[in-house]
Amino acid sequence: MSACVPTRTSDSSRTQRVHPPHSPPSGPHRRFRIAGADVSAAIAVFLIALPLSLGIALATGSPLQAGLVAAAVGGIVAGRVGGSPLQVSGPAAGLTVVTADLIQRYGWRTTCAITVLAGLAQLGLGCLRVARTALAVSPAIVHGMLAGIGVTIAVAQLHIVLGGTPQSSVLDNLRALPTQLAGLQPAAVAVSTLTLSLLLLWPRIPGRPGRLLRKVPAALVAVAGATAAASLAGLTLPKVDLPSWRSHALAGLPEGPALGVAAAVLTTTLVCSVQSLLGAVAVDKLIASRQDLISSPTGRAPRVGRSDLDRELLGQGAANIVSGTLGGLPVAGVAVRSSANVQSGAVSRNSTVLQGVLVVIAALLMVPILELIPLASLAALVMAVGIQMVSLHHIRTVTRHREVLVYAVTALGVVFLGVLEGVTLGIAVAVAVALNRLTHTRITHDEQEGVHHVHVRGQLTFLAVPRLSRALHLVPQGTPVVVELDGSFMDHAAYEALQDWQKTHTAQGGTVELAGRRLGAGAAAPAHAGTNTDCRCRPWTPWRNHQCELPRSAGAKGSEAPNKPNKPTNPNEPSETAGSAGARAGRRGSDGAGPDAPDTDALDSGSHPLVRGISAFQRNTAPLVRGELARLAREGQQPTQLFLTCADSRLVTSMITSSGPGDLFVVRNVGNLVPPPGEESGDDSVGAAIEYAVDVLSVRSITVCGHSGCGAMQALLGSEPGGEETPLKRWLRHGLPSLERMADNSRPWARLAGRAPADAVEQLCLTNVLQQLDHLRAHGSVARALRAGTLELHGLYFHVGEAQTYLLTGSDGSDLFDHVGQRV
């Protein structure tokens, strides 16, 4: 018997699988089941994919069946094999220009062969595990490429919308547009206008009927409505023509110059891969917003994990090989369909595969219905997709990051030269911009209240050393100096120049504070320096908790031997190191007390987070808000809201409400509690704040904001009668009505939109918001304002881990906390 085949004996030593009690053993015969959520999501995606696949095939000039083939193969093959379970693949608008150019140059059969070769190239890249490398392409280049493709699509489809035929290039289409406008076809324009109107207005139907109707995709409604209108009106228009599948053209051997075919394969591989990988990353972000996908019912592992980008590249390659062989368009991940898949409730890759199966069924059984669709309606649909590819959000983003030049050059290059040429130009401009930023450094010097400030903006390299030296030599001897390094890189030449000047200036009696970046290892910080060289983050920026640790030696010397200065780590450097005990000793020595003087105030050291935070505020923020604060000081505070919330350090009121000075009148306490008025031994501070806010400041709303993981609510749940009466226990008695309300089965529990409360603590946090709103209504000033209609009460719940705010939408028995989504 072969050694590779194990023998079976009755007393096998193999580990036996032990099943926990009350759980059925996992037998070898398992029935294949598809979740209901996957079925509904597959239908929704299918209804979007069907008209778009036909429209994209029309835009490329390929046989219309090719779009259906690509949609089916993308769903079944890429959906089953790929590494992004919920990403839907198929013919993508981003490939329209590339494919149309290939068909015009080499013909349809060679284009199919190029698709197969591109799939093989993707398989090779996936085996080499280089998928992450594609994400190194600047987003400005990717968005510029898609914008250029979108412009090309829109201009070409405009001719079909007007009843004509598109030309081969954007310039030709623009030149022919006046002639086309002079001879437009009214029937085609009417059908296209109806399609665009339905496409734009369908998602905007208001009210409850709108929510129900929006479950039907707008693309399907637009094409179906235009088709029905054209048929009822008896309009004579070019319509979808699906020849018999027996005459469908399959891939053939590539014909044409080898160099041109290789460039075509490279372009197709690049566009397909980048679009699919970026789409997979985008799908991961959508999945992260769905609580039911990121945690399983047992809590052991996510139901849908993060995308495996290398496997996704293999799946896309396999799909392109199959699609090209069967005479289909190139396949890539499609953002619109993927987003619809996630938002429709899909929970596994079965939804993607099932929509591919539905496309196959439609292609075989729905041909008579599909042939009723006017080409002008499909052209209007694809033209709208092309216009949407020029995203204003992307333009604002690249402008904010000073990459609009890269975006514009890439987009214009794609429009006028081609995709590969445009992307190459974009990469060249991006490299030039990066080099310019690396070499461009701005150095300024000014004096404020006797302190000299040298501000370095940009990367500090040897090229900037002469300008840095000139700025530093403008500083008089023996004066205090703040050197602000606003950059992420300093080479050795710049480091040496700054360190030498620092030593000289300190030796002449001056002081130097280095701010804005972490000093390199071995950097010397003089006495009085407020920079902590052992700190890996800047104070309270950007809203991240510090993960700073002082070296054990510094901590030990600072605590165990406070009377001994630290030894310098480098004999050529001063012994004072900012943030260490040595810095404190050096500071005391320079102030005239010996190194053995007692450390009377730990805040004297610039290493304390409070001191560093205040220093950063005075240096960076105070100049920006000084004018507004001066106005508020003159005019007095006029807040519009009283915001009552918990004292928890993770709850930053100004951050979650995007408010600034003078906007909120804030009251914080443990548990966001509102003691009822007139209660014996009550807390008058909260009542006084409420009275002052309503009667004096005339606020228009009061908000009670709870949060997840509230320690006060946990203490209430775990409290036991008796024991020592502490201030915390006495205060938490104001939360007992919330506990009683939650235990009252006659009252409905507060609910979160989209999911149930995670545990009893979260349920009590929600109930507590409702109860404290009732306490608020009992206060006289609040009751009077409510009767007069000058005051509103709101309930909020902030989930710390999700960074999600929930707004109480009903207090008439529904008690539902709904999402507060992103609004433009």
Coordinates of N, CA, C and O in Angstrom, one line a residue, residues 332-435:
A332 N -13.9 43.8 -14.4 CA -13.3 44.5 -13.2 C -14.3 44.7 -12.1 O -15.5 44.6 -12.4
G333 N -13.9 45.0 -10.9 CA -14.8 45.3 -9.9 C -15.5 46.6 -10.2 O -15.0 47.6 -10.6
V334 N -16.8 46.6 -9.9 CA -17.7 47.8 -10.2 C -18.2 48.4 -9.0 O -18.9 47.7 -8.2
A335 N -18.0 49.7 -8.8 CA -18.3 50.3 -7.5 C -19.8 50.4 -7.3 O -20.3 50.2 -6.2
V336 N -20.6 50.7 -8.3 CA -22.0 50.9 -8.2 C -22.7 49.6 -7.7 O -23.4 49.6 -6.7
R337 N -22.3 48.5 -8.4 CA -22.9 47.2 -8.0 C -22.4 46.7 -6.7 O -23.2 46.1 -5.9
S338 N -21.2 46.9 -6.4 CA -20.7 46.5 -5.1 C -21.3 47.2 -4.0 O -21.7 46.6 -2.9
S339 N -21.5 48.6 -4.1 CA -22.1 49.3 -3.1 C -23.6 48.9 -2.9 O -24.0 48.7 -1.8
A340 N -24.3 48.6 -4.0 CA -25.6 48.1 -3.9 C -25.7 46.8 -3.2 O -26.6 46.5 -2.4
N341 N -24.7 45.9 -3.5 CA -24.7 44.6 -2.8 C -24.6 44.7 -1.3 O -25.3 44.0 -0.6
V342 N -23.6 45.6 -0.9 CA -23.5 45.7 0.6 C -24.7 46.4 1.2 O -25.2 45.9 2.3
Q343 N -25.2 47.4 0.6 CA -26.3 48.2 1.2 C -27.6 47.4 1.1 O -28.5 47.7 1.9
S344 N -27.7 46.4 0.2 CA -28.9 45.6 0.2 C -28.9 44.4 1.2 O -29.9 43.7 1.2
G345 N -27.8 44.3 2.0 CA -27.8 43.3 3.1 C -27.1 42.0 2.8 O -27.3 41.1 3.6
A346 N -26.3 42.0 1.7 CA -25.6 40.7 1.4 C -24.7 40.3 2.6 O -24.1 41.2 3.3
V347 N -24.6 39.0 2.9 CA -23.8 38.6 4.0 C -22.7 37.6 3.6 O -21.9 37.2 4.4
S348 N -22.6 37.2 2.3 CA -21.6 36.3 1.8 C -21.4 36.5 0.3 O -22.2 37.2 -0.3
R349 N -20.4 35.8 -0.2 CA -20.2 35.8 -1.7 C -21.3 35.1 -2.5 O -21.3 35.2 -3.7
N350 N -22.2 34.4 -1.8 CA -23.3 33.8 -2.5 C -24.1 34.8 -3.3 O -24.7 34.5 -4.4
S351 N -24.3 36.0 -2.8 CA -25.1 37.0 -3.4 C -24.5 37.4 -4.8 O -25.2 37.6 -5.8
T352 N -23.1 37.5 -4.8 CA -22.4 37.9 -6.0 C -22.6 36.8 -7.1 O -22.8 37.0 -8.3
V353 N -22.4 35.5 -6.7 CA -22.5 34.4 -7.6 C -23.9 34.3 -8.1 O -24.2 34.1 -9.3
L354 N -24.9 34.5 -7.2 CA -26.3 34.3 -7.6 C -26.7 35.4 -8.6 O -27.5 35.1 -9.6
Q355 N -26.2 36.6 -8.5 CA -26.6 37.6 -9.5 C -26.0 37.3 -10.9 O -26.6 37.6 -11.9
G356 N -24.8 36.6 -10.9 CA -24.3 36.2 -12.1 C -25.1 35.1 -12.8 O -25.3 35.1 -14.0
V357 N -25.7 34.2 -11.9 CA -26.6 33.2 -12.5 C -27.8 33.8 -13.0 O -28.4 33.4 -14.1
L358 N -28.3 34.9 -12.3 CA -29.5 35.5 -12.8 C -29.3 36.2 -14.2 O -30.2 36.3 -15.0
V359 N -28.1 36.7 -14.4 CA -27.7 37.3 -15.7 C -27.8 36.3 -16.8 O -28.2 36.5 -17.9
V360 N -27.2 35.1 -16.5 CA -27.3 34.0 -17.4 C -28.7 33.6 -17.8 O -29.0 33.5 -19.0
I361 N -29.6 33.5 -16.8 CA -31.0 33.2 -17.1 C -31.6 34.3 -17.9 O -32.3 34.0 -18.9
A362 N -31.3 35.5 -17.6 CA -31.9 36.6 -18.4 C -31.4 36.6 -19.8 O -32.2 36.9 -20.8
A363 N -30.1 36.3 -20.0 CA -29.5 36.3 -21.4 C -30.1 35.2 -22.2 O -30.2 35.3 -23.4
L364 N -30.6 34.1 -21.6 CA -31.1 33.0 -22.3 C -32.7 33.1 -22.5 O -33.2 32.7 -23.6
L365 N -33.4 33.7 -21.5 CA -34.8 33.6 -21.6 C -35.5 35.0 -21.8 O -36.7 35.0 -22.1
M366 N -34.8 36.1 -21.6 CA -35.4 37.4 -21.7 C -35.0 38.2 -23.0 O -35.2 39.4 -23.0
V367 N -34.5 37.5 -24.0 CA -34.1 38.2 -25.2 C -35.2 39.0 -25.8 O -35.0 40.2 -26.2
P368 N -36.4 38.5 -26.0 CA -37.5 39.3 -26.6 C -37.8 40.6 -25.8 O -38.1 41.6 -26.4
I369 N -37.7 40.6 -24.5 CA -37.9 41.8 -23.7 C -36.8 42.8 -23.8 O -37.0 44.0 -24.0
L370 N -35.5 42.2 -23.8 CA -34.4 43.1 -23.9 C -34.3 43.8 -25.3 O -33.8 44.9 -25.4
E371 N -34.8 43.2 -26.3 CA -34.8 43.8 -27.7 C -35.8 44.9 -27.8 O -35.8 45.5 -28.9
L372 N -36.6 45.2 -26.8 CA -37.5 46.3 -26.9 C -36.8 47.6 -26.4 O -37.4 48.7 -26.6
I373 N -35.6 47.5 -25.8 CA -35.0 48.7 -25.2 C -34.4 49.6 -26.3 O -33.6 49.1 -27.1
P374 N -34.7 50.9 -26.3 CA -34.1 51.8 -27.3 C -32.6 52.0 -26.9 O -32.3 52.2 -25.8
L375 N -31.8 52.1 -28.0 CA -30.4 52.4 -27.7 C -30.2 53.8 -27.1 O -29.2 54.0 -26.3
A376 N -31.1 54.7 -27.4 CA -30.9 56.1 -26.9 C -31.1 56.0 -25.4 O -30.4 56.8 -24.6
S377 N -31.9 55.2 -24.8 CA -32.1 55.1 -23.4 C -30.8 54.5 -22.7 O -30.4 55.0 -21.7
L378 N -30.3 53.5 -23.3 CA -29.0 52.9 -22.8 C -27.9 53.9 -22.9 O -27.1 54.1 -21.9
A379 N -27.8 54.7 -24.0 CA -26.8 55.7 -24.1 C -26.9 56.8 -23.0 O -25.9 57.3 -22.5
A380 N -28.2 57.2 -22.8 CA -28.4 58.2 -21.7 C -28.0 57.7 -20.4 O -27.4 58.4 -19.5
L381 N -28.2 56.4 -20.1 CA -27.8 55.8 -18.8 C -26.3 55.8 -18.7 O -25.7 56.2 -17.7
V382 N -25.6 55.4 -19.7 CA -24.1 55.3 -19.7 C -23.5 56.7 -19.7 O -22.5 57.0 -19.0
M383 N -24.2 57.7 -20.3 CA -23.7 59.1 -20.3 C -23.8 59.6 -18.9 O -22.9 60.3 -18.4
A384 N -24.9 59.3 -18.1 CA -25.0 59.7 -16.7 C -23.9 59.1 -15.9 O -23.3 59.7 -15.0
V385 N -23.6 57.8 -16.1 CA -22.5 57.2 -15.4 C -21.2 57.9 -15.7 O -20.4 58.1 -14.8
G386 N -20.9 58.2 -16.9 CA -19.7 58.9 -17.3 C -19.6 60.3 -16.6 O -18.5 60.7 -16.1
I387 N -20.7 61.0 -16.5 CA -20.7 62.3 -15.9 C -20.4 62.1 -14.4 O -19.6 62.9 -13.8
Q388 N -20.9 61.1 -13.8 CA -20.7 60.8 -12.3 C -19.3 60.4 -12.0 O -18.8 60.6 -10.9
M389 N -18.6 60.0 -13.0 CA -17.2 59.6 -12.8 C -16.3 60.8 -12.6 O -15.2 60.7 -12.1
V390 N -16.8 62.0 -13.0 CA -16.1 63.3 -12.8 C -16.6 63.8 -11.4 O -17.6 64.5 -11.4
S391 N -16.0 63.3 -10.3 CA -16.6 63.5 -9.0 C -16.1 64.8 -8.4 O -14.8 65.1 -8.3
L392 N -17.0 65.7 -8.0 CA -16.6 67.0 -7.4 C -16.0 66.7 -6.1 O -15.1 67.5 -5.6
H393 N -16.4 65.7 -5.4 CA -15.7 65.3 -4.1 C -14.3 65.0 -4.3 O -13.4 65.4 -3.5
H394 N -14.0 64.2 -5.3 CA -12.6 63.9 -5.6 C -11.8 65.2 -6.0 O -10.6 65.3 -5.6
I395 N -12.4 66.1 -6.8 CA -11.7 67.3 -7.1 C -11.4 68.1 -5.9 O -10.3 68.7 -5.8
R396 N -12.4 68.2 -5.0 CA -12.1 69.0 -3.7 C -11.0 68.3 -2.9 O -10.2 69.0 -2.3
T397 N -11.0 67.0 -2.9 CA -10.0 66.3 -2.1 C -8.6 66.5 -2.7 O -7.7 66.8 -1.9
V398 N -8.4 66.3 -4.0 CA -7.1 66.5 -4.5 C -6.6 68.0 -4.5 O -5.4 68.3 -4.3
T399 N -7.6 68.9 -4.5 CA -7.3 70.3 -4.3 C -6.8 70.6 -2.9 O -5.8 71.3 -2.7
R400 N -7.5 70.0 -2.0 CA -7.0 70.2 -0.6 C -5.6 69.6 -0.3 O -4.9 70.2 0.5
H401 N -5.3 68.6 -1.0 CA -4.0 68.0 -0.8 C -2.9 68.5 -1.8 O -1.9 67.9 -2.0
R402 N -3.3 69.6 -2.6 CA -2.4 70.2 -3.5 C -1.9 69.3 -4.6 O -0.8 69.3 -5.0
E403 N -2.8 68.4 -5.1 CA -2.5 67.5 -6.2 C -3.4 67.7 -7.4 O -3.6 66.8 -8.2
V404 N -4.0 68.9 -7.5 CA -4.9 69.1 -8.6 C -4.2 69.1 -9.9 O -4.8 68.8 -10.9
L405 N -2.9 69.5 -9.9 CA -2.2 69.5 -11.2 C -2.0 68.1 -11.7 O -2.2 67.8 -12.9
V406 N -1.7 67.1 -10.8 CA -1.6 65.7 -11.2 C -3.0 65.2 -11.7 O -3.0 64.5 -12.8
Y407 N -4.0 65.6 -11.0 CA -5.4 65.1 -11.5 C -5.7 65.7 -12.8 O -6.2 65.0 -13.7
A408 N -5.5 67.0 -13.1 CA -5.8 67.6 -14.3 C -5.0 67.1 -15.5 O -5.6 66.8 -16.6
V409 N -3.7 66.9 -15.3 CA -2.8 66.4 -16.4 C -3.3 65.0 -16.7 O -3.3 64.6 -17.9
T410 N -3.5 64.1 -15.7 CA -4.0 62.8 -16.0 C -5.3 62.7 -16.8 O -5.4 62.0 -17.8
A411 N -6.2 63.5 -16.3 CA -7.6 63.5 -17.0 C -7.5 64.0 -18.4 O -8.0 63.4 -19.3
L412 N -6.7 65.1 -18.6 CA -6.6 65.7 -20.0 C -5.8 64.7 -20.9 O -6.1 64.6 -22.1
G413 N -4.8 64.1 -20.3 CA -4.0 63.1 -21.1 C -4.9 61.9 -21.5 O -4.8 61.5 -22.7
V414 N -5.7 61.4 -20.6 CA -6.6 60.3 -21.0 C -7.6 60.8 -22.1 O -7.9 60.0 -23.0
V415 N -8.1 62.0 -22.0 CA -9.1 62.5 -22.9 C -8.5 62.6 -24.3 O -9.1 62.2 -25.3
F416 N -7.4 63.2 -24.4 CA -6.8 63.6 -25.7 C -5.8 62.6 -26.3 O -5.5 62.6 -27.5
L417 N -5.1 61.8 -25.4 CA -4.1 60.9 -25.8 C -4.4 59.5 -25.7 O -4.0 58.7 -26.5
G418 N -5.1 59.1 -24.6 CA -5.4 57.7 -24.4 C -5.1 57.4 -22.9 O -4.5 58.1 -22.2
V419 N -5.6 56.2 -22.5 CA -5.5 55.9 -21.1 C -4.1 55.7 -20.6 O -3.6 56.2 -19.6
L420 N -3.3 54.8 -21.4 CA -2.0 54.5 -21.0 C -1.1 55.8 -21.0 O -0.3 56.1 -20.1
E421 N -1.3 56.6 -22.1 CA -0.5 57.8 -22.2 C -0.9 58.8 -21.0 O 0.0 59.5 -20.5
G422 N -2.2 58.9 -20.8 CA -2.6 59.8 -19.7 C -2.1 59.4 -18.3 O -1.6 60.3 -17.5
V423 N -2.1 58.1 -18.0 CA -1.6 57.6 -16.7 C -0.1 57.9 -16.7 O 0.4 58.2 -15.6
T424 N 0.6 57.6 -17.8 CA 2.1 57.8 -17.8 C 2.4 59.3 -17.5 O 3.3 59.6 -16.7
L425 N 1.7 60.2 -18.1 CA 1.9 61.6 -17.9 C 1.6 62.0 -16.4 O 2.3 62.7 -15.8
G426 N 0.5 61.4 -15.9 CA 0.1 61.7 -14.5 C 1.2 61.2 -13.5 O 1.5 61.9 -12.6
I427 N 1.8 60.0 -13.8 CA 2.9 59.5 -12.9 C 4.1 60.4 -13.0 O 4.7 60.8 -12.0
A428 N 4.4 60.9 -14.2 CA 5.6 61.8 -14.4 C 5.3 63.1 -13.6 O 6.2 63.6 -12.9
V429 N 4.1 63.7 -13.7 CA 3.9 64.9 -13.0 C 3.8 64.7 -11.5 O 4.3 65.5 -10.7
A430 N 3.3 63.5 -11.0 CA 3.3 63.2 -9.6 C 4.7 63.1 -9.0 O 5.0 63.6 -7.9
V431 N 5.6 62.5 -9.8 CA 7.0 62.4 -9.3 C 7.6 63.8 -9.3 O 8.3 64.1 -8.3
A432 N 7.4 64.6 -10.3 CA 7.9 66.0 -10.3 C 7.4 66.8 -9.1 O 8.2 67.5 -8.5
V433 N 6.1 66.7 -8.8 CA 5.5 67.4 -7.7 C 6.2 66.9 -6.4 O 6.5 67.7 -5.5
A434 N 6.4 65.6 -6.3 CA 7.0 65.1 -5.0 C 8.4 65.6 -4.9 O 8.8 65.9 -3.8
L435 N 9.2 65.6 -6.0 CA 10.5 66.1 -5.9 C 10.5 67.6 -5.5 O 11.4 68.0 -4.7

